[in-house]
């Protein structure tokens, strides 16, 4: 008899930051397909409709979903995300926390300013640290924390002084928290790091950047193309399952073999 219970997320509750569109929306739907209840988070007023559509799609799949407008940059918004998760959780637990929301603008070193530095670090690094702190009392043993990092953390792409630093910080955090939250909390903490993925963040890159990246994309070992959301989301979902319990503090490359 075929037994897929090790990859089921039946009855689990997940917060997916930045799940109104792009990779976050893909992850939210993928977790729901495996049985999880989802907090769909967005920040911009203009994304409310799209986020609501993701909620409806999840409810159609048959699990619970709740909309939560909150900025991970504002520490005072964290209780709203936690409360939303508790509203859809059957047992007062938040099993899965996905740190997906991020800013990803490019700027050469000479053009980096403090405002850009602060916004990116507040969203991509400070945000996940304090949201994790707020959610931790509700994460059970067997809980999962996953960061969406980026190939930028290791590739060394010109124009990514700030973004690459924040993503390298994400990869450092999973190694630290794997140790801090392992024995004490029974939680695993991992990163998935995509290469270029066809989402708004990618298409908003400036023309020169996209041109510079083209040779690398054509040389991607798995296939000569940018990644799709569907290439990434199932890998994130796997790291949320019971079958992935012996993986922690790791970075799973989801970049078609650009590097490992
Ligand atoms: N696309 C790529 O090529 C690529 C490659 C490697 C890694 N990544 C990483 O993958 C993740 C998702 O990227 P994506 O391309 O899917 O991005 P995206 O299409 O630009 O979507 C960003 C999402 O994050 C949300 N968000 C932004 N700031 C937020 C805040 N302060 N609080 C809460 N939510 C916020 C947005 O909400 P609104 O809709 O409300 O604005 C949106 O849902 C990011 O961590 C990114 O760094 C992307």
mmCIF file of C-alpha atoms in Angstrom, residues 22-118:
data_model
loop_
_atom_site.group_PDB
_atom_site.id
_atom_site.type_symbol
_atom_site.label_atom_id
_atom_site.label_comp_id
_atom_site.label_asym_id
_atom_site.label_seq_id
_atom_site.Cartn_x
_atom_site.Cartn_y
_atom_site.Cartn_z
ATOM 1 C CA UNK A 22 4.887 35.347 -6.479
ATOM 2 C CA UNK A 23 6.748 32.630 -4.611
ATOM 3 C CA UNK A 24 4.837 33.225 -1.351
ATOM 4 C CA UNK A 25 1.463 32.653 -3.020
ATOM 5 C CA UNK A 26 2.834 29.472 -4.614
ATOM 6 C CA UNK A 27 4.056 28.232 -1.224
ATOM 7 C CA UNK A 28 0.712 29.033 0.436
ATOM 8 C CA UNK A 29 -1.174 27.004 -2.177
ATOM 9 C CA UNK A 30 1.319 24.149 -2.081
ATOM 10 C CA UNK A 31 1.078 23.845 1.728
ATOM 11 C CA UNK A 32 -2.718 23.951 1.532
ATOM 12 C CA UNK A 33 -2.727 21.134 -1.051
ATOM 13 C CA UNK A 34 -0.937 19.043 1.565
ATOM 14 C CA UNK A 35 -3.597 19.866 4.170
ATOM 15 C CA UNK A 36 -2.290 22.948 6.007
ATOM 16 C CA UNK A 37 -4.308 25.965 7.165
ATOM 17 C CA UNK A 38 -2.699 29.189 5.987
ATOM 18 C CA UNK A 39 -2.306 32.820 7.054
ATOM 19 C CA UNK A 40 -2.110 34.707 3.763
ATOM 20 C CA UNK A 41 -0.126 37.885 4.417
ATOM 21 C CA UNK A 42 0.226 40.994 2.294
ATOM 22 C CA UNK A 43 1.179 44.597 2.949
ATOM 23 C CA UNK A 44 0.147 46.876 0.057
ATOM 24 C CA UNK A 45 -3.457 48.020 -0.202
ATOM 25 C CA UNK A 46 -3.216 47.275 -3.929
ATOM 26 C CA UNK A 47 -2.576 43.583 -3.212
ATOM 27 C CA UNK A 48 -5.695 43.016 -1.081
ATOM 28 C CA UNK A 49 -7.716 41.609 -3.958
ATOM 29 C CA UNK A 50 -4.964 39.268 -5.070
ATOM 30 C CA UNK A 51 -4.372 38.075 -1.523
ATOM 31 C CA UNK A 52 -8.102 37.522 -1.090
ATOM 32 C CA UNK A 53 -8.085 35.427 -4.267
ATOM 33 C CA UNK A 54 -5.335 33.210 -2.753
ATOM 34 C CA UNK A 55 -7.488 32.808 0.381
ATOM 35 C CA UNK A 56 -10.434 31.733 -1.784
ATOM 36 C CA UNK A 57 -8.288 29.268 -3.749
ATOM 37 C CA UNK A 58 -7.085 27.710 -0.490
ATOM 38 C CA UNK A 59 -10.623 27.433 0.874
ATOM 39 C CA UNK A 60 -11.594 25.730 -2.381
ATOM 40 C CA UNK A 61 -8.807 23.217 -1.824
ATOM 41 C CA UNK A 62 -10.552 22.475 1.473
ATOM 42 C CA UNK A 63 -8.361 23.891 4.243
ATOM 43 C CA UNK A 64 -8.702 27.082 6.286
ATOM 44 C CA UNK A 65 -7.207 30.383 5.188
ATOM 45 C CA UNK A 66 -7.243 33.832 6.698
ATOM 46 C CA UNK A 67 -6.160 37.158 5.277
ATOM 47 C CA UNK A 68 -3.766 39.297 7.303
ATOM 48 C CA UNK A 69 -2.501 42.687 6.238
ATOM 49 C CA UNK A 70 0.715 43.279 8.175
ATOM 50 C CA UNK A 71 4.177 44.573 7.447
ATOM 51 C CA UNK A 72 7.043 42.427 8.634
ATOM 52 C CA UNK A 73 8.957 45.707 8.884
ATOM 53 C CA UNK A 74 6.704 46.812 11.755
ATOM 54 C CA UNK A 75 7.318 44.846 14.902
ATOM 55 C CA UNK A 76 3.957 46.040 16.263
ATOM 56 C CA UNK A 77 2.208 44.127 13.412
ATOM 57 C CA UNK A 78 3.564 40.759 14.586
ATOM 58 C CA UNK A 79 0.797 40.018 17.125
ATOM 59 C CA UNK A 80 -1.732 40.394 14.266
ATOM 60 C CA UNK A 81 0.012 37.664 12.264
ATOM 61 C CA UNK A 82 0.216 35.401 15.319
ATOM 62 C CA UNK A 83 -3.432 36.029 16.271
ATOM 63 C CA UNK A 84 -4.573 35.294 12.717
ATOM 64 C CA UNK A 85 -2.764 31.934 12.840
ATOM 65 C CA UNK A 86 -4.311 31.084 16.210
ATOM 66 C CA UNK A 87 -7.776 31.817 14.785
ATOM 67 C CA UNK A 88 -7.399 29.045 12.178
ATOM 68 C CA UNK A 89 -5.343 26.638 14.282
ATOM 69 C CA UNK A 90 -7.299 23.721 15.704
ATOM 70 C CA UNK A 91 -4.948 23.254 18.674
ATOM 71 C CA UNK A 92 -3.477 26.686 19.473
ATOM 72 C CA UNK A 93 -0.268 25.837 17.619
ATOM 73 C CA UNK A 94 1.581 27.475 14.747
ATOM 74 C CA UNK A 95 3.441 24.597 13.153
ATOM 75 C CA UNK A 96 5.110 26.333 10.222
ATOM 76 C CA UNK A 97 6.614 29.781 9.765
ATOM 77 C CA UNK A 98 7.765 30.751 6.282
ATOM 78 C CA UNK A 99 9.871 33.901 6.004
ATOM 79 C CA UNK A 100 9.249 34.763 2.372
ATOM 80 C CA UNK A 101 8.448 38.515 2.261
ATOM 81 C CA UNK A 102 11.464 40.522 1.177
ATOM 82 C CA UNK A 103 12.612 43.623 -0.622
ATOM 83 C CA UNK A 104 15.068 43.033 -3.447
ATOM 84 C CA UNK A 105 16.162 46.194 -5.196
ATOM 85 C CA UNK A 106 19.501 46.490 -6.921
ATOM 86 C CA UNK A 107 21.997 49.320 -6.471
ATOM 87 C CA UNK A 108 25.706 49.576 -7.148
ATOM 88 C CA UNK A 109 27.802 50.251 -4.068
ATOM 89 C CA UNK A 110 28.224 53.933 -4.990
ATOM 90 C CA UNK A 111 24.444 54.374 -5.086
ATOM 91 C CA UNK A 112 23.554 52.568 -1.865
ATOM 92 C CA UNK A 113 22.051 54.920 0.709
ATOM 93 C CA UNK A 114 20.986 54.519 4.295
ATOM 94 C CA UNK A 115 17.297 54.472 3.410
ATOM 95 C CA UNK A 116 17.760 51.506 1.093
ATOM 96 C CA UNK A 117 19.974 49.758 3.620
ATOM 97 C CA UNK A 118 17.447 50.266 6.426
#
